[in-house]
Short mmCIF file of C-alpha atoms in Angstrom, two decimals:
data_model
loop_
_atom_site.label_atom_id
_atom_site.label_comp_id
_atom_site.label_asym_id
_atom_site.label_seq_id
_atom_site.Cartn_x
_atom_site.Cartn_y
_atom_site.Cartn_z
CA UNK A 1 143.91 -146.86 -64.37
CA UNK A 2 143.82 -148.50 -60.70
CA UNK A 3 146.15 -150.89 -59.15
CA UNK A 4 145.11 -153.53 -56.73
CA UNK A 5 146.96 -156.24 -54.61
CA UNK A 6 145.21 -159.55 -55.25
CA UNK A 7 145.44 -163.25 -54.45
CA UNK A 8 147.68 -165.05 -51.89
CA UNK A 9 148.96 -161.85 -50.35
CA UNK A 10 145.61 -160.63 -49.42
CA UNK A 11 144.58 -163.88 -48.33
CA UNK A 12 147.45 -164.59 -46.04
CA UNK A 13 147.27 -160.98 -44.67
CA UNK A 14 143.72 -161.87 -43.50
CA UNK A 15 144.76 -165.19 -42.13
CA UNK A 16 147.60 -163.22 -40.29
CA UNK A 17 150.16 -165.51 -42.01
CA UNK A 18 153.41 -164.40 -43.44
CA UNK A 19 152.64 -163.40 -47.22
CA UNK A 20 154.90 -164.70 -49.83
CA UNK A 21 155.24 -162.95 -53.28
CA UNK A 22 152.86 -159.92 -53.86
CA UNK A 23 150.79 -159.98 -57.04
CA UNK A 24 149.18 -156.94 -58.67
CA UNK A 25 146.36 -156.43 -61.09
CA UNK A 26 146.00 -153.16 -63.08
CA UNK A 27 142.56 -152.06 -64.15
CA UNK A 28 141.74 -149.76 -67.11
CA UNK A 29 145.29 -149.82 -68.67
CA UNK A 30 146.70 -151.07 -71.89
CA UNK A 31 150.04 -152.56 -72.75
CA UNK A 32 151.27 -149.42 -74.36
CA UNK A 33 150.31 -147.44 -71.13
CA UNK A 34 152.25 -149.86 -69.05
CA UNK A 35 155.29 -149.72 -71.04
CA UNK A 36 155.23 -145.83 -71.15
CA UNK A 37 155.34 -145.91 -67.58
CA UNK A 38 158.44 -147.98 -67.58
CA UNK A 39 157.07 -151.42 -66.81
CA UNK A 40 158.76 -154.12 -68.61
CA UNK A 41 156.52 -156.80 -70.62
CA UNK A 42 157.44 -160.38 -69.71
CA UNK A 43 154.14 -162.34 -70.14
CA UNK A 44 153.90 -164.92 -72.79
CA UNK A 45 150.45 -165.91 -72.67
CA UNK A 46 149.06 -162.83 -71.10
CA UNK A 47 150.05 -159.37 -70.32
CA UNK A 48 152.29 -159.37 -67.28
CA UNK A 49 154.73 -156.59 -66.34
CA UNK A 50 157.64 -156.08 -63.98
CA UNK A 51 157.70 -152.98 -62.00
CA UNK A 52 160.69 -150.66 -62.90
CA UNK A 53 161.69 -150.28 -59.32
CA UNK A 54 160.44 -153.25 -57.37
CA UNK A 55 160.61 -156.08 -59.98
CA UNK A 56 157.13 -157.17 -58.77
CA UNK A 57 154.70 -158.59 -61.28
CA UNK A 58 151.76 -156.50 -62.49
CA UNK A 59 149.24 -158.14 -64.64
CA UNK A 60 146.40 -156.35 -66.69
CA UNK A 61 143.06 -157.41 -65.57
CA UNK A 62 141.82 -160.15 -68.01
CA UNK A 63 139.09 -162.59 -68.63
CA UNK A 64 139.81 -166.24 -69.95
CA UNK A 65 137.47 -168.23 -72.16
CA UNK A 66 137.90 -172.03 -72.83
CA UNK A 67 139.09 -172.94 -76.30
CA UNK A 68 140.79 -176.28 -76.03
CA UNK A 69 141.86 -179.18 -73.80
CA UNK A 70 143.96 -178.71 -70.86
CA UNK A 71 144.79 -175.85 -68.72
CA UNK A 72 146.46 -174.05 -71.32
CA UNK A 73 143.35 -174.07 -73.76
CA UNK A 74 142.32 -170.64 -73.10
CA UNK A 75 141.70 -167.28 -74.95
CA UNK A 76 142.58 -164.32 -72.99
CA UNK A 77 141.11 -160.93 -73.21
CA UNK A 78 142.89 -157.92 -71.46
CA UNK A 79 141.04 -155.08 -72.79
CA UNK A 80 141.10 -151.88 -70.74
CA UNK A 81 137.40 -152.33 -70.30
CA UNK A 82 137.73 -155.55 -68.35
CA UNK A 83 136.55 -154.80 -64.56
CA UNK A 84 138.26 -155.91 -61.22
CA UNK A 85 135.21 -158.09 -60.73
CA UNK A 86 135.66 -159.78 -64.00
CA UNK A 87 139.24 -160.60 -63.34
CA UNK A 88 138.56 -161.93 -59.96
CA UNK A 89 135.76 -164.04 -61.40
CA UNK A 90 138.19 -166.12 -63.37
CA UNK A 91 140.27 -167.02 -60.31
CA UNK A 92 140.09 -170.48 -58.74
CA UNK A 93 139.05 -170.10 -55.18
CA UNK A 94 137.01 -167.37 -53.32
CA UNK A 95 139.88 -166.92 -50.73
CA UNK A 96 142.17 -166.17 -53.68
CA UNK A 97 139.61 -163.76 -55.22
CA UNK A 98 139.88 -160.82 -52.89
CA UNK A 99 141.51 -157.60 -53.91
CA UNK A 100 142.91 -154.66 -51.85
CA UNK A 101 142.94 -151.16 -53.20
CA UNK A 102 146.48 -150.04 -53.10
CA UNK A 103 145.58 -146.38 -52.31
CA UNK A 104 142.89 -146.88 -49.50
CA UNK A 105 143.63 -150.28 -48.31
CA UNK A 106 139.98 -151.25 -48.75
CA UNK A 107 139.08 -154.81 -49.56
CA UNK A 108 137.21 -155.66 -52.70
CA UNK A 109 135.50 -159.19 -52.20
CA UNK A 110 132.70 -159.74 -54.66
CA UNK A 111 132.65 -163.36 -54.20
CA UNK A 112 132.61 -163.84 -50.27
CA UNK A 113 136.29 -164.77 -49.89
CA UNK A 114 136.73 -163.07 -46.41
CA UNK A 115 133.70 -165.25 -45.21
CA UNK A 116 135.05 -168.36 -46.39
CA UNK A 117 138.37 -167.57 -44.83
CA UNK A 118 136.57 -166.93 -41.49
CA UNK A 119 134.60 -170.17 -41.96
CA UNK A 120 137.61 -172.19 -43.08
CA UNK A 121 136.18 -173.20 -46.54
CA UNK A 122 137.98 -173.90 -49.73
CA UNK A 123 135.30 -172.85 -52.44
CA UNK A 124 135.44 -172.46 -56.02
CA UNK A 125 134.46 -169.01 -57.38
CA UNK A 126 132.27 -169.88 -60.21
CA UNK A 127 131.29 -172.49 -62.69
CA UNK A 128 134.27 -172.01 -65.07
CA UNK A 129 136.18 -173.76 -62.39
CA UNK A 130 135.71 -177.08 -64.22
CA UNK A 131 137.37 -175.58 -67.40
CA UNK A 132 140.94 -175.90 -65.76
CA UNK A 133 142.00 -179.27 -64.55
CA UNK A 134 145.11 -177.91 -62.80
CA UNK A 135 142.67 -176.60 -60.17
CA UNK A 136 142.20 -179.94 -58.91
CA UNK A 137 145.72 -180.16 -58.15
CA UNK A 138 145.88 -176.62 -56.60
CA UNK A 139 142.88 -177.53 -54.48
CA UNK A 140 144.67 -180.64 -52.96
CA UNK A 141 147.88 -178.53 -52.49
CA UNK A 142 146.03 -175.68 -50.77
CA UNK A 143 144.66 -178.36 -48.43
CA UNK A 144 148.08 -179.49 -47.67
CA UNK A 145 148.80 -175.99 -46.55
CA UNK A 146 145.66 -174.87 -44.89
CA UNK A 147 144.04 -178.12 -43.47
CA UNK A 148 146.04 -177.63 -40.29
CA UNK A 149 144.04 -174.29 -39.97
CA UNK A 150 140.89 -176.19 -40.12
CA UNK A 151 140.00 -175.74 -43.95
CA UNK A 152 137.70 -178.20 -45.82
CA UNK A 153 136.77 -178.42 -49.34
CA UNK A 154 133.13 -177.10 -49.91
CA UNK A 155 130.97 -180.11 -51.00
CA UNK A 156 129.92 -178.33 -54.25
CA UNK A 157 133.72 -177.71 -55.10
CA UNK A 158 134.47 -181.34 -54.52
CA UNK A 159 131.44 -182.37 -56.81
CA UNK A 160 133.26 -180.25 -59.50
CA UNK A 161 136.59 -181.70 -59.02
CA UNK A 162 134.94 -185.13 -59.30
CA UNK A 163 133.58 -184.00 -62.53
CA UNK A 164 136.89 -182.86 -63.79
CA UNK A 165 138.38 -186.22 -62.78
CA UNK A 166 135.51 -188.26 -64.50
CA UNK A 167 136.14 -186.10 -67.67
CA UNK A 168 139.68 -187.34 -68.41
CA UNK A 169 140.93 -183.84 -68.53
CA UNK A 170 143.63 -184.56 -65.81
CA UNK A 171 145.48 -186.59 -68.45
CA UNK A 172 146.34 -183.19 -70.34
CA UNK A 173 148.32 -181.83 -67.52
CA UNK A 174 152.09 -181.55 -68.30
CA UNK A 175 154.32 -183.84 -65.98
CA UNK A 176 156.43 -180.71 -65.10
CA UNK A 177 153.27 -178.99 -63.71
CA UNK A 178 152.21 -182.09 -61.70
CA UNK A 179 155.63 -182.36 -60.10
CA UNK A 180 155.64 -178.64 -59.33
CA UNK A 181 152.33 -179.10 -57.29
CA UNK A 182 153.51 -182.30 -55.75
CA UNK A 183 156.73 -180.88 -54.59
CA UNK A 184 155.19 -177.78 -53.15
CA UNK A 185 152.41 -179.87 -51.40
CA UNK A 186 155.45 -181.96 -49.73
CA UNK A 187 156.70 -178.75 -48.10
CA UNK A 188 153.45 -178.02 -46.57
CA UNK A 189 152.68 -179.12 -42.99
CA UNK A 190 150.10 -181.58 -43.81
CA UNK A 191 150.91 -183.48 -47.09
CA UNK A 192 148.29 -186.19 -46.22
CA UNK A 193 145.59 -183.58 -47.03
CA UNK A 194 146.82 -183.39 -50.57
CA UNK A 195 146.66 -187.27 -51.00
CA UNK A 196 143.28 -187.46 -49.35
CA UNK A 197 141.87 -184.66 -51.27
CA UNK A 198 142.92 -186.08 -54.60
CA UNK A 199 141.66 -189.50 -53.65
CA UNK A 200 138.37 -188.43 -52.27
CA UNK A 201 137.98 -186.54 -55.64
CA UNK A 202 138.74 -189.71 -57.74
CA UNK A 203 141.72 -187.82 -59.24
CA UNK A 204 144.68 -189.63 -57.48
CA UNK A 205 144.21 -192.60 -59.72
CA UNK A 206 145.05 -190.18 -62.71
CA UNK A 207 147.76 -188.13 -61.21
CA UNK A 208 149.60 -190.50 -58.95
CA UNK A 209 148.23 -194.18 -59.72
CA UNK A 210 151.06 -195.73 -57.90
CA UNK A 211 149.95 -194.06 -54.65
CA UNK A 212 146.19 -194.62 -55.47
CA UNK A 213 147.04 -198.43 -55.46
CA UNK A 214 147.92 -198.27 -51.83
CA UNK A 215 144.21 -197.38 -50.65
CA UNK A 216 142.22 -200.30 -49.49
CA UNK A 217 145.37 -202.74 -49.32
CA UNK A 218 145.42 -204.21 -45.59
CA UNK A 219 148.63 -204.67 -43.70
CA UNK A 220 149.38 -206.84 -40.51
CA UNK A 221 147.51 -205.03 -37.68
CA UNK A 222 150.15 -205.98 -35.04
CA UNK A 223 152.75 -203.81 -36.93
CA UNK A 224 150.28 -201.30 -38.49
CA UNK A 225 147.11 -200.60 -36.37
CA UNK A 226 145.88 -198.36 -39.02
CA UNK A 227 145.73 -201.47 -41.27
CA UNK A 228 145.00 -199.39 -44.64
CA UNK A 229 148.35 -198.94 -46.47
CA UNK A 230 147.04 -195.54 -47.99
CA UNK A 231 146.31 -194.28 -44.56
CA UNK A 232 149.77 -195.31 -43.33
CA UNK A 233 151.25 -193.55 -46.21
CA UNK A 234 149.27 -190.41 -45.32
CA UNK A 235 150.59 -190.61 -41.53
CA UNK A 236 154.15 -191.18 -43.00
CA UNK A 237 153.94 -188.15 -45.16
CA UNK A 238 152.68 -185.98 -42.39
CA UNK A 239 155.48 -187.59 -39.88
CA UNK A 240 158.04 -186.66 -42.59
CA UNK A 241 156.73 -183.08 -42.67
CA UNK A 242 157.07 -182.91 -38.93
CA UNK A 243 160.59 -184.27 -38.81
CA UNK A 244 162.09 -182.31 -41.76
CA UNK A 245 159.72 -179.24 -42.21
CA UNK A 246 159.71 -177.76 -45.65
CA UNK A 247 162.16 -180.54 -47.01
CA UNK A 248 160.49 -181.83 -50.30
CA UNK A 249 163.46 -184.29 -50.95
CA UNK A 250 162.62 -186.16 -47.46
CA UNK A 251 158.87 -185.82 -48.33
CA UNK A 252 159.33 -187.53 -51.62
CA UNK A 253 161.35 -190.26 -50.43
CA UNK A 254 158.92 -190.86 -47.61
CA UNK A 255 155.94 -190.61 -49.98
CA UNK A 256 157.22 -193.29 -52.04
CA UNK A 257 158.60 -195.78 -49.77
CA UNK A 258 156.00 -198.41 -49.86
CA UNK A 259 154.75 -198.37 -53.46
CA UNK A 260 155.46 -202.15 -53.65
CA UNK A 261 152.62 -202.94 -51.30
CA UNK A 262 150.23 -201.84 -54.17
CA UNK A 263 151.58 -204.62 -56.09
CA UNK A 264 151.19 -207.59 -53.62
CA UNK A 265 148.99 -210.21 -54.78
CA UNK A 266 145.84 -210.20 -52.66
CA UNK A 267 146.14 -213.84 -51.70
CA UNK A 268 149.26 -212.81 -49.79
CA UNK A 269 147.62 -210.04 -47.80
CA UNK A 270 148.07 -208.70 -45.08
CA UNK A 271 151.76 -209.79 -45.47
CA UNK A 272 153.96 -207.81 -47.90
CA UNK A 273 156.92 -210.02 -48.46
CA UNK A 274 159.62 -208.39 -50.78
CA UNK A 275 157.66 -205.33 -51.13
CA UNK A 276 161.03 -203.30 -51.01
CA UNK A 277 162.20 -204.69 -54.17
CA UNK A 278 158.61 -204.71 -55.79
CA UNK A 279 158.40 -201.03 -54.95
CA UNK A 280 161.33 -200.07 -57.30
CA UNK A 281 159.30 -200.73 -60.35
CA UNK A 282 156.26 -198.25 -59.80
CA UNK A 283 158.88 -195.89 -58.26
CA UNK A 284 160.63 -195.76 -61.55
CA UNK A 285 157.42 -195.34 -63.54
CA UNK A 286 156.48 -192.40 -61.36
CA UNK A 287 159.78 -190.73 -61.61
CA UNK A 288 160.00 -191.29 -65.40
CA UNK A 289 156.39 -189.92 -65.94
CA UNK A 290 156.95 -186.91 -63.78
CA UNK A 291 160.54 -186.22 -64.77
CA UNK A 292 161.51 -186.28 -61.01
CA UNK A 293 164.80 -184.80 -60.32
CA UNK A 294 167.83 -187.03 -59.89
CA UNK A 295 168.54 -186.46 -56.33
CA UNK A 296 164.86 -187.01 -55.37
CA UNK A 297 164.77 -190.32 -57.36
CA UNK A 298 168.03 -191.63 -56.03
CA UNK A 299 167.10 -190.97 -52.28
CA UNK A 300 163.63 -192.47 -52.86
CA UNK A 301 165.23 -195.62 -54.46
CA UNK A 302 167.48 -195.93 -51.47
CA UNK A 303 164.65 -195.57 -48.90
CA UNK A 304 162.28 -197.92 -50.94
CA UNK A 305 164.96 -200.62 -51.25
CA UNK A 306 166.50 -200.55 -47.66
CA UNK A 307 163.88 -199.12 -45.05
CA UNK A 308 163.38 -202.69 -43.65
CA UNK A 309 167.09 -203.15 -43.50
CA UNK A 310 167.35 -199.85 -41.53
CA UNK A 311 164.47 -200.90 -39.21
CA UNK A 312 166.44 -204.08 -38.17
CA UNK A 313 169.80 -202.66 -38.32
CA UNK A 314 170.70 -204.14 -34.99
CA UNK A 315 170.37 -207.70 -36.50
CA UNK A 316 172.53 -207.13 -39.37
CA UNK A 317 176.07 -208.16 -39.51
CA UNK A 318 178.87 -205.64 -39.75
CA UNK A 319 179.81 -206.42 -43.18
CA UNK A 320 176.15 -206.18 -44.21
CA UNK A 321 175.86 -202.76 -42.71
CA UNK A 322 178.90 -201.67 -44.68
CA UNK A 323 177.25 -202.92 -47.77
CA UNK A 324 174.06 -201.05 -47.08
CA UNK A 325 176.14 -197.84 -46.51
CA UNK A 326 177.90 -198.37 -49.89
CA UNK A 327 174.84 -199.22 -51.73
CA UNK A 328 173.27 -196.09 -50.61
CA UNK A 329 176.21 -194.13 -51.74
CA UNK A 330 177.02 -193.13 -48.10
CA UNK A 331 180.78 -192.53 -48.72
CA UNK A 332 180.47 -190.35 -51.88
CA UNK A 333 177.12 -188.62 -50.64
CA UNK A 334 177.62 -188.76 -46.92
CA UNK A 335 174.61 -186.55 -46.17
CA UNK A 336 172.40 -189.31 -47.71
CA UNK A 337 172.49 -191.67 -44.81
CA UNK A 338 171.06 -189.10 -42.24
CA UNK A 339 168.28 -188.44 -44.84
CA UNK A 340 167.54 -192.04 -45.08
CA UNK A 341 167.46 -192.37 -41.17
CA UNK A 342 164.86 -189.70 -41.18
CA UNK A 343 162.64 -191.21 -43.78
CA UNK A 344 162.82 -194.51 -41.99
CA UNK A 345 162.02 -192.79 -38.68
CA UNK A 346 158.98 -191.25 -40.47
CA UNK A 347 157.88 -194.81 -41.73
CA UNK A 348 158.20 -196.20 -38.18
CA UNK A 349 156.43 -193.39 -36.57
CA UNK A 350 153.78 -192.84 -39.15
CA UNK A 351 151.41 -195.54 -37.62
CA UNK A 352 148.67 -195.44 -35.44
CA UNK A 353 149.75 -195.06 -31.79
CA UNK A 354 153.56 -194.80 -32.66
CA UNK A 355 153.41 -191.29 -33.62
CA UNK A 356 155.62 -190.22 -30.55
CA UNK A 357 157.69 -193.36 -30.14
CA UNK A 358 161.62 -193.41 -30.16
CA UNK A 359 163.47 -194.54 -33.24
CA UNK A 360 166.89 -195.65 -31.79
CA UNK A 361 167.68 -197.31 -35.26
CA UNK A 362 168.18 -193.90 -36.87
CA UNK A 363 170.90 -193.06 -34.31
CA UNK A 364 172.51 -196.29 -34.82
CA UNK A 365 172.62 -196.02 -38.48
CA UNK A 366 174.14 -192.43 -38.26
CA UNK A 367 176.66 -193.55 -35.52
CA UNK A 368 177.96 -196.71 -37.66
CA UNK A 369 178.16 -194.55 -40.73
CA UNK A 370 180.23 -191.94 -39.00
CA UNK A 371 182.63 -194.71 -37.81
CA UNK A 372 182.87 -196.24 -41.20
CA UNK A 373 183.25 -192.77 -42.82
CA UNK A 374 186.22 -191.98 -40.35
CA UNK A 375 188.36 -194.77 -42.02
CA UNK A 376 189.87 -193.39 -45.46
CA UNK A 377 192.27 -195.31 -47.51
CA UNK A 378 195.09 -192.43 -47.19
CA UNK A 379 195.04 -193.24 -43.46
CA UNK A 380 195.87 -197.06 -44.02
CA UNK A 381 199.08 -198.74 -44.82
CA UNK A 382 198.33 -200.10 -48.25
CA UNK A 383 201.70 -199.87 -49.88
CA UNK A 384 202.20 -203.69 -50.26
CA UNK A 385 198.57 -204.08 -51.87
CA UNK A 386 197.52 -203.72 -55.34
CA UNK A 387 194.20 -203.73 -57.30
CA UNK A 388 191.19 -205.34 -55.56
CA UNK A 389 193.21 -205.96 -52.53
CA UNK A 390 193.14 -202.30 -51.71
CA UNK A 391 189.31 -202.14 -51.68
CA UNK A 392 189.13 -205.21 -49.58
CA UNK A 393 191.54 -203.79 -47.03
CA UNK A 394 189.55 -200.67 -46.80
CA UNK A 395 186.25 -202.65 -46.50
CA UNK A 396 187.94 -204.75 -43.76
CA UNK A 397 188.93 -201.79 -41.69
CA UNK A 398 185.51 -200.02 -42.14
CA UNK A 399 183.79 -203.20 -41.12
CA UNK A 400 185.80 -203.54 -37.99
CA UNK A 401 185.11 -199.71 -37.19
CA UNK A 402 181.36 -200.65 -37.45
CA UNK A 403 181.76 -203.35 -35.16
CA UNK A 404 183.61 -201.10 -32.52
CA UNK A 405 180.97 -198.51 -32.81
CA UNK A 406 178.17 -200.74 -32.01
#
């Protein structure tokens, strides 16, 4: 029986990055032996155990054989005769197929993972890569994380990803898993690499068709020097990651703010009148399909619907600003207005040549919101009013406060 540290912890150590959770593989042991040593069995689909002291996961070395459609259609063999090399061969990418001997610290690297880390290449381990459609999403998510370090997808791996996309296997991915990978990609430094990788593999149209529809759609060059709406979205997502690092809530709202441009009739290009309202329909479809959490959905709806209003906030009447704040739930959920301001800033600066520009509209929105928020019904003399008149008086006071704060 031998124990090895495997996967991301080894990879990140080589990259000199802070490792996350540690995963261990056990070679030459059975489930009965693990339980006799005090490990607690927790694996449903394959033998995984929790260490009795550290609580870390230890999995028996195993092989997997394709037996059905999707990423769950596998037969697992965790016999004690399975070797470490066998276990590493079933993994997705060479950079994740490196093991470290717990006793000696020596690396076991049968598939060239260290070389690929040095050369900054994301490469599949073996031909079985095509048997698991989830690996297309994982490749894209890894690119969102590692593209800033100079990583690129190996051409032969991209060919296999295109093969998976063409096979229709991506349709077998369960929505929760797609959302999990998307959410993790949005917390990375370069979410655009997630979108670009999926698009280049022909997989974005199956996984996120609402976003795939943006590529090739032109915008007015005087406002969008990058022209292509898909490229603009990539830039907005990266800007959101820059402004709010690790915040998938901001990231998702920024990701979906312009979905309506994918529905603009070509005869109206490069103008996109009413794209804010049009965008609510594909946004709802995406959220329903992926079972997006309520907070993410509500913020995304607000940004989709009102981002142009925020851009032109200096032109809005005071009463219109109050309606915007109320519509975005800014009095019940005051934190939401600052989130909307960040998303709108990402939209404005996510354009070619605008990356380092100022966005005073965000500060204005926050200032006017704080002024309105400071006016509470309990602070007003409403004793002579009843029913709707109470709300009207509060709205009037808040409107005056907004005007005074301009």
